[in-house]
Tab-separated table of C-alpha atoms and ligand atoms in Angstrom:
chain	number	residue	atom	x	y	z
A	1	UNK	CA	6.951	-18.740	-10.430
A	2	UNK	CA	5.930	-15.163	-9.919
A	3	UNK	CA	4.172	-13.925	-6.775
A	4	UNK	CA	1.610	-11.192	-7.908
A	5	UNK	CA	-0.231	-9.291	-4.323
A	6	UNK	CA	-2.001	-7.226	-3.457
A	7	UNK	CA	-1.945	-5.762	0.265
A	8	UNK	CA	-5.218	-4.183	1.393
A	9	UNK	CA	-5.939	-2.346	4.708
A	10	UNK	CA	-7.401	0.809	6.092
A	11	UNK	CA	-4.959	4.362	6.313
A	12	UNK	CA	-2.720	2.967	9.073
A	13	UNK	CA	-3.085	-0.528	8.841
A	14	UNK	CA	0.767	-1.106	7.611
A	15	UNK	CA	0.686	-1.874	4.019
A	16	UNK	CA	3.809	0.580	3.814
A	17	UNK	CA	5.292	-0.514	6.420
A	18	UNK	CA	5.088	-3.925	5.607
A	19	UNK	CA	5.327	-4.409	2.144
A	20	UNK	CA	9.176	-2.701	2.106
A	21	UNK	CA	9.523	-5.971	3.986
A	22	UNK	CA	7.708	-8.197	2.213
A	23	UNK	CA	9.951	-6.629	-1.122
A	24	UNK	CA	13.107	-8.007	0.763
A	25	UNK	CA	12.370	-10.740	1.680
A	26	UNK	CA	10.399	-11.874	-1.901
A	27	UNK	CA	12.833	-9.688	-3.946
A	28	UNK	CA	9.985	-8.162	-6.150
A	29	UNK	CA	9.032	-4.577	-5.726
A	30	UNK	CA	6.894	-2.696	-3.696
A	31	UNK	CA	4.044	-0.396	-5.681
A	32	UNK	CA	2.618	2.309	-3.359
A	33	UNK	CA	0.764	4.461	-5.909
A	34	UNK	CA	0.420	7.145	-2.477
A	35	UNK	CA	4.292	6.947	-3.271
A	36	UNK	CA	4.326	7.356	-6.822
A	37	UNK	CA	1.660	10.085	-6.408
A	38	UNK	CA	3.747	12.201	-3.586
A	39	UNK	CA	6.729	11.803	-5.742
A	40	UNK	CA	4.728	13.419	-8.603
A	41	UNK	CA	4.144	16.174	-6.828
A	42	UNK	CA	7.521	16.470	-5.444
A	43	UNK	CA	8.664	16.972	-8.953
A	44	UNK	CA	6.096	19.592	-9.538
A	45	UNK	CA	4.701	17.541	-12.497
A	46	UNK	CA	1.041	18.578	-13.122
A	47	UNK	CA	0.022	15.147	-12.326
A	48	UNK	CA	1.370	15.579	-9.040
A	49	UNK	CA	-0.439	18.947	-8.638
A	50	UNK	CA	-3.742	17.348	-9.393
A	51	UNK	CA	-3.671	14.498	-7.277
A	52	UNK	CA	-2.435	16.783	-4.108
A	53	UNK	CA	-5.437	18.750	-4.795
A	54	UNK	CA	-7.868	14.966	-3.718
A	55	UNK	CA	-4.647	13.627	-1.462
A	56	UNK	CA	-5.033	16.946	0.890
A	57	UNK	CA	-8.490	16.686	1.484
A	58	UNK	CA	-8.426	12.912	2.135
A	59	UNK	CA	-10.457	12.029	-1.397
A	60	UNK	CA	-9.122	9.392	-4.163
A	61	UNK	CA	-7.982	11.074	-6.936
A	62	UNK	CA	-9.906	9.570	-10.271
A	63	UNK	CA	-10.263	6.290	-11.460
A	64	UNK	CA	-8.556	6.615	-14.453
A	65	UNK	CA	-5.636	8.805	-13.565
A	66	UNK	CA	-4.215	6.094	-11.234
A	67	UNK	CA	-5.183	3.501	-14.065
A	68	UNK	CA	-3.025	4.717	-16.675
A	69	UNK	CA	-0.049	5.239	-14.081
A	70	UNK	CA	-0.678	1.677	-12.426
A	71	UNK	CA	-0.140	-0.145	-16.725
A	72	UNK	CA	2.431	1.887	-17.373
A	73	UNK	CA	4.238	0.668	-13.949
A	74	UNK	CA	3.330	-3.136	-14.659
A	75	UNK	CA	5.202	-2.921	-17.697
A	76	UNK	CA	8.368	-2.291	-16.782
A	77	UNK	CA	11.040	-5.028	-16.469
A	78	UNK	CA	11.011	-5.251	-12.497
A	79	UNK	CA	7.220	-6.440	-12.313
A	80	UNK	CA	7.997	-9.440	-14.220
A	81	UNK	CA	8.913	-11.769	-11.674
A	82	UNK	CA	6.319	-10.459	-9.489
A	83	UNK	CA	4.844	-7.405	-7.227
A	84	UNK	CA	2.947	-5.737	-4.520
A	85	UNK	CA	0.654	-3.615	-5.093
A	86	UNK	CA	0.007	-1.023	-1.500
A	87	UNK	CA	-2.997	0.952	-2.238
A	88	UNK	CA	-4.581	-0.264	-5.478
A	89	UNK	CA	-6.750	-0.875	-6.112
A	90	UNK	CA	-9.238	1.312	-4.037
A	91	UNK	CA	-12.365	0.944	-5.988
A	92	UNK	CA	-14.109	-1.992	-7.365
A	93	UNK	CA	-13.608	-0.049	-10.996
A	94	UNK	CA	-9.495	-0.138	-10.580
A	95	UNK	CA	-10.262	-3.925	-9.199
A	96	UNK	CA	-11.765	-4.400	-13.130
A	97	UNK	CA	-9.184	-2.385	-14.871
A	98	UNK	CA	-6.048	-4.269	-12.824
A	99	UNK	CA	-7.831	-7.960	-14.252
A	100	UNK	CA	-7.862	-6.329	-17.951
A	101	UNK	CA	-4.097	-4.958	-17.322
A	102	UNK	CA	-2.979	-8.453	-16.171
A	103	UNK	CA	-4.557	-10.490	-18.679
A	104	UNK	CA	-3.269	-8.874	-21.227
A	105	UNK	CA	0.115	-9.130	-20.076
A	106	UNK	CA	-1.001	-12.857	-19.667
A	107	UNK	CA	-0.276	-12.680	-15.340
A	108	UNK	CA	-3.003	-13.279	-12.778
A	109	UNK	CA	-3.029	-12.547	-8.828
A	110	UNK	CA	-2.311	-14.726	-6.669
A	111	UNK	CA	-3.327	-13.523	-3.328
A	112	UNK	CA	-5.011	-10.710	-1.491
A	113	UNK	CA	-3.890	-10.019	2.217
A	114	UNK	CA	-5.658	-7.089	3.908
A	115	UNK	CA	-4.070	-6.193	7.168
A	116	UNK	CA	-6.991	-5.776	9.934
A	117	UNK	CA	-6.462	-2.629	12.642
A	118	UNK	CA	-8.980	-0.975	15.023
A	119	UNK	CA	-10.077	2.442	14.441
A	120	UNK	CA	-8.588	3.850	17.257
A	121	UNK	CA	-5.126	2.213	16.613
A	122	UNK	CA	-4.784	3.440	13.410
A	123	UNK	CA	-5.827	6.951	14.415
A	124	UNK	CA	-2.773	6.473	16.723
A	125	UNK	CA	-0.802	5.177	14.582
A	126	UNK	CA	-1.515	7.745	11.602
A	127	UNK	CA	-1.404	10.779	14.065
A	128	UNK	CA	2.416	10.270	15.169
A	129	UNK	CA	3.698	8.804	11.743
A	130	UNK	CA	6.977	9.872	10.342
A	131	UNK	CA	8.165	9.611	6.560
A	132	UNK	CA	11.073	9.521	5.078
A	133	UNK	CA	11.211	12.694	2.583
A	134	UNK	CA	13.987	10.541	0.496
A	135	UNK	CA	12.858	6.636	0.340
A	136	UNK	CA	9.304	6.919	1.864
A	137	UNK	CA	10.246	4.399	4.575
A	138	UNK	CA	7.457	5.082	7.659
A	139	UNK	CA	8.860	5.755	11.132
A	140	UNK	CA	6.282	6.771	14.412
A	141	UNK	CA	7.276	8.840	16.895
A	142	UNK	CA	6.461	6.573	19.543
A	143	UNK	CA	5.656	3.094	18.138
A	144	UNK	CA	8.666	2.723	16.123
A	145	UNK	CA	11.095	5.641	16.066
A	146	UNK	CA	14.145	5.854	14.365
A	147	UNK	CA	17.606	5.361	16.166
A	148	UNK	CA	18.224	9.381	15.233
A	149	UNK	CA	15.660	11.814	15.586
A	150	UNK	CA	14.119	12.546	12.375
A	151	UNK	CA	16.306	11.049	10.212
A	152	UNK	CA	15.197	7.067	8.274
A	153	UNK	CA	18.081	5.125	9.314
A	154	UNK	CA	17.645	3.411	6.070
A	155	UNK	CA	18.916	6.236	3.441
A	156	UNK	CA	19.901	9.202	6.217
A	157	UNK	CA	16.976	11.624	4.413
A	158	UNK	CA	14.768	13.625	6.753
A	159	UNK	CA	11.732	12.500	8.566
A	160	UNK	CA	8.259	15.143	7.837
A	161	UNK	CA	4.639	14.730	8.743
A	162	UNK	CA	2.809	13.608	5.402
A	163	UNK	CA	-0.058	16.547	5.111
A	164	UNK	CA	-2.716	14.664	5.222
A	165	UNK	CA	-1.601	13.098	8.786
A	166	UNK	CA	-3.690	15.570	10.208
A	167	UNK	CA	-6.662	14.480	12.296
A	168	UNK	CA	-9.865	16.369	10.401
A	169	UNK	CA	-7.398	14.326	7.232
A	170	UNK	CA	-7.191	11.175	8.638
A	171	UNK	CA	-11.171	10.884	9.677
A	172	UNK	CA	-11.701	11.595	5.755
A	173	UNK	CA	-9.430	8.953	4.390
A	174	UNK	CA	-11.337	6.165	7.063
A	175	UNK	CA	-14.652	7.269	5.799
A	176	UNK	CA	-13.276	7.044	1.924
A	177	UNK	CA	-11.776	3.854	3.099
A	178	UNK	CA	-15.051	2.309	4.435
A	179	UNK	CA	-17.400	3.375	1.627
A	180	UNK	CA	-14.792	3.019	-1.557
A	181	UNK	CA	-12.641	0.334	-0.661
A	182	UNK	CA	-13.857	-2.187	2.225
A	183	UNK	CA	-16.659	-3.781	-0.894
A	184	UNK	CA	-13.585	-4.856	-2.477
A	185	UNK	CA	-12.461	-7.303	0.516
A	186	UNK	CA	-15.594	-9.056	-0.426
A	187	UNK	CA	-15.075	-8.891	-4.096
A	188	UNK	CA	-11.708	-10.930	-4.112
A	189	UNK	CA	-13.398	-13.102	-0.976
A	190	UNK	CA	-15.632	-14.328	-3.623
A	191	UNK	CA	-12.562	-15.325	-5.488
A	192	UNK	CA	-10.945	-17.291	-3.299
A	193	UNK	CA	-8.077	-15.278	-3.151
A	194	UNK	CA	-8.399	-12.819	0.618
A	195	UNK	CA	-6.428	-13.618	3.616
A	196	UNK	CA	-7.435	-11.216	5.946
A	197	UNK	CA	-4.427	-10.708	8.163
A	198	UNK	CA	-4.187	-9.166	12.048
A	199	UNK	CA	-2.083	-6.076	11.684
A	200	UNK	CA	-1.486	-6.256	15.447
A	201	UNK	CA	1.650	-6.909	16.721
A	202	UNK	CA	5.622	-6.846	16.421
A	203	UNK	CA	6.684	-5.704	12.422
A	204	UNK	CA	8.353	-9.582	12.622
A	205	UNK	CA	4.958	-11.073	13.715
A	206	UNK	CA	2.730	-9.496	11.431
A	207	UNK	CA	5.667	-9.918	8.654
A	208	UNK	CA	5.876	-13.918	9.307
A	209	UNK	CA	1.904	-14.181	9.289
A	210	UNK	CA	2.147	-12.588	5.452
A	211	UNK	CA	4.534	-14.758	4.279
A	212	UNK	CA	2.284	-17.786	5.698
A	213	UNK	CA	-0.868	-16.662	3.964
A	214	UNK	CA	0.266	-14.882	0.694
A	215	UNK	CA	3.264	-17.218	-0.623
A	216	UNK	CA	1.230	-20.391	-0.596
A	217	UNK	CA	-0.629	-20.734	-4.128
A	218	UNK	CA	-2.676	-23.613	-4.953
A	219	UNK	CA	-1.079	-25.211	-2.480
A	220	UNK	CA	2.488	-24.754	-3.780
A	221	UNK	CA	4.925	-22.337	-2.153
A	222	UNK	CA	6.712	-20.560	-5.862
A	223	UNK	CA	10.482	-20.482	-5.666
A	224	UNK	CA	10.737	-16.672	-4.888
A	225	UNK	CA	8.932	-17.199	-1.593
A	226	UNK	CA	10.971	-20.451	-0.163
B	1	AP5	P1	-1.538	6.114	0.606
B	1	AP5	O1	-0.217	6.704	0.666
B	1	AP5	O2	-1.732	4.793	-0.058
B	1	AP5	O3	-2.155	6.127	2.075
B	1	AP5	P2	-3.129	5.112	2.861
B	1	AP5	O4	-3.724	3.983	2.124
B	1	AP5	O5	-4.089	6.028	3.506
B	1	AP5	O6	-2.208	4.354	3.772
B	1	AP5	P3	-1.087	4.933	4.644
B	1	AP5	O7	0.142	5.130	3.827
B	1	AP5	O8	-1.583	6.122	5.396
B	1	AP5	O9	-0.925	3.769	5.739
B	1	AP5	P4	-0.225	2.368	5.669
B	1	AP5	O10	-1.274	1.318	5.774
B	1	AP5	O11	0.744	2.274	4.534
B	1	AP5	O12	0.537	2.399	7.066
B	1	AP5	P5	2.094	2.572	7.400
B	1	AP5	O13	2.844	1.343	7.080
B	1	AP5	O14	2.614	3.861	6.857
B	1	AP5	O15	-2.572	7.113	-0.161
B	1	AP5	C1	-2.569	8.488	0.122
B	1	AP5	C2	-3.546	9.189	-0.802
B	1	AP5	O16	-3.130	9.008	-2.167
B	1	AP5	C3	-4.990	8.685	-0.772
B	1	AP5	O17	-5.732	9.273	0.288
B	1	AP5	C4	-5.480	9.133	-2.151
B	1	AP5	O18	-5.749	10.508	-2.178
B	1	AP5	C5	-4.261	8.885	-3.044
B	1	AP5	N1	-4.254	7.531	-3.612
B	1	AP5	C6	-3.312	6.559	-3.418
B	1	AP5	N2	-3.634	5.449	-4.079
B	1	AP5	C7	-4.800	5.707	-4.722
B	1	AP5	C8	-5.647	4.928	-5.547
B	1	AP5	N3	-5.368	3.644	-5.867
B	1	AP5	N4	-6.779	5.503	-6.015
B	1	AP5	C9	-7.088	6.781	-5.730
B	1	AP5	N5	-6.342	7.571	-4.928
B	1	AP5	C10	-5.207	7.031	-4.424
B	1	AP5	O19	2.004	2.661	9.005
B	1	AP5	C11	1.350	3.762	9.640
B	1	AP5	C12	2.079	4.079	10.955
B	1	AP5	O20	1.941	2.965	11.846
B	1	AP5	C13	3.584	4.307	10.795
B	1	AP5	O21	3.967	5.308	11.668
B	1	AP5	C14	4.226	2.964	11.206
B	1	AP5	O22	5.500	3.144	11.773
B	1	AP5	C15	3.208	2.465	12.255
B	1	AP5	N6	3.090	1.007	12.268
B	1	AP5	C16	3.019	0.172	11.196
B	1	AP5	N7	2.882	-1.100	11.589
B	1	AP5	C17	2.843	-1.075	12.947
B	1	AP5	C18	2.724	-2.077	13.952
B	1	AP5	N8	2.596	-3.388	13.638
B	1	AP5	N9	2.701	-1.684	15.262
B	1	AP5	C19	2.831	-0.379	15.593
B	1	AP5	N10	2.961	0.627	14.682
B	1	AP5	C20	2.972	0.281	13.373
C-alpha cells in the first residue's frame, strides 16, 4: 500500500532535514517545492525568477503557481507508490487544490505530521543553516556540521547560506508561517489525520517518532513502512 504525507512545521522545524530520511527509509520521494523552486531559479527559468522575487522577501509565491508545479510532480512515475510532500501545502487554498489533484488520480493522504519547534530554536537553527548547492541536503554550522567544512558529505557539492537565512528574512517567513499556514494544522486535525510531532531532539529520535505516528493507517502498518 502507498504511504501518501505530508510533513508540516514552521521555517526551521526540520521537514528538510527529516524527510531525506524519511525517503530512505520508506523508499518514496521527498517533494520540497522550496527545492523545486530554488532549482528553478538556478536554471534561470522565468519561473524561478518570479518566485525568488516572494522567496527573498520571505512571502509565498501564488497559489496557483505552486499548484500547477505540485500536479505536474504527482504525476510522474515515482509518486505512485507514495510521497512526502515538505512545504505544501501552505495555504488552506493549496490544502483544496492537493484533495482535487489526488482524487482524481484516485490516491488519498494518509497522514499529516507537523514537527513542533520553539521560536527561538528555530531562529537558531535557521540563522547557522548550511545547504548543499548540489543535492539540497541541510547542514548547521554548529548543530550538525558536516565532517568537511562546507562541503555535504552526501554528494561532495558546496555548502552556501540560502538568501533568505537572513534574520530581517527569517522573522518574515515565521509571521507568513503563523498567519498562512498554522489554520491548516487545524484543518487536517478535523480530519483525523495530524500527528503533531516534537521536533526536539537527536535526527534518530525525532526520525523514529515519524515513523511511529505517520506509517500506521487505520490501524495497519502498509508494506513500504515495515
Ligand atoms: P522552504 O524551502 O520550504 O522553506 P521553509 O518551509 O521556510 O522551511 P526550511 O527549509 O527553512 O526549514 P526546514 O523545516 O526544512 O528545516 P531544515 O530541515 O532545513 O520554502 C522557502 C520559500 O519558498 C518560502 O518562503 C516561499 O517563498 C516558497 N515556497 C515554498 N513552498 C511554497 C508553497 N507551497 N507555497 C508558496 N510558497 C512556497 O533544518 C533547519 C536547520 O536546523 C538545519 O541547519 C538543520 O541542520 C537543523 N536541524 C534540523 N533538525 C534538527 C534537530 N533535530 N536538532 C538540531 N538541529 C536541527
Amino acid at each position: 500500500m502507498p504511504l501518501n504525507l505530508i510533513l508540516m512545521g514552521p521555517p526551521g522545524a526540520g521537514k528538510g532535514t527529516q524527510a531525506h530520511r524519511l525517503a530512505q527509509r520508506l523508499h518514496v520521494p521527498a517533494i520540497s517545492t522550496g527545492d523545486m523552486l530554488r532549482d528553478e531559479g538556478k536554471q534561470g527559468s522565468a519561473l524561478g525568477r518570479d518566485a525568488k522575487h516572494y522567496m527573498d522577501r520571505g512571502a509565498l509565491v501564488p497559489d496557483a503557481l505552486i499548484i500547477s508545479i505540485i500536479e505536474a510532480r504527482l504525476q510522474r512515475e515515482d509518486c505512485s507508490h507514495g510521497f512526502i510532500l515538505d512545504g505544501f501545502p501552505r495555504t488552506v487554498v493549496q490544502a483544496e487544490a492537493l484533495d482535487r489533484a489526488l482524487h482524481r488520480l484516485g490516491w488519498s493522504l494518509h497522514r499529516v505530521g507537523s514537527l513542533t519547534v520553539p521560536t527561538d530554536e528555530v531562529v537558531r537553527r535557521l540563522s547557522g543553516r548550511r545547504t548543499c548547492r548540489d543535492c539540497s541536503t541541510p547542514y548547521h554550522v554548529a548543530l550538525d556540521p558536516p565532517a568537511k567544512r562546507d562541503t555535504c558529505d552526501i554528494c561532495g557539492g558546496t555548502l552556501q547560506q540560502r538568501a533568505d537565512d537572513h534574520e530581517s528574512v527569517i522573522t518574515a517567513r515565521l509571521e507568513v508561517y503563523a498567519r498562512d499556514t498554522a489554520p491548516l494544522l487545524d484543518f487536517y486535525r478535523r480530519r483525523g489525520l495530524l500527528a503533531e510531532i516534537d521536533g526536539l531532539g537527536k535526527h534518530d529520535d525525532v526520525l523514529a517518532s515519524l515513523l511511529a505516528h505517520l506509517t500506521v493507517v487505520n490501524g495497519d502498518r502498509p508494506a513500504a513502512a515495515s
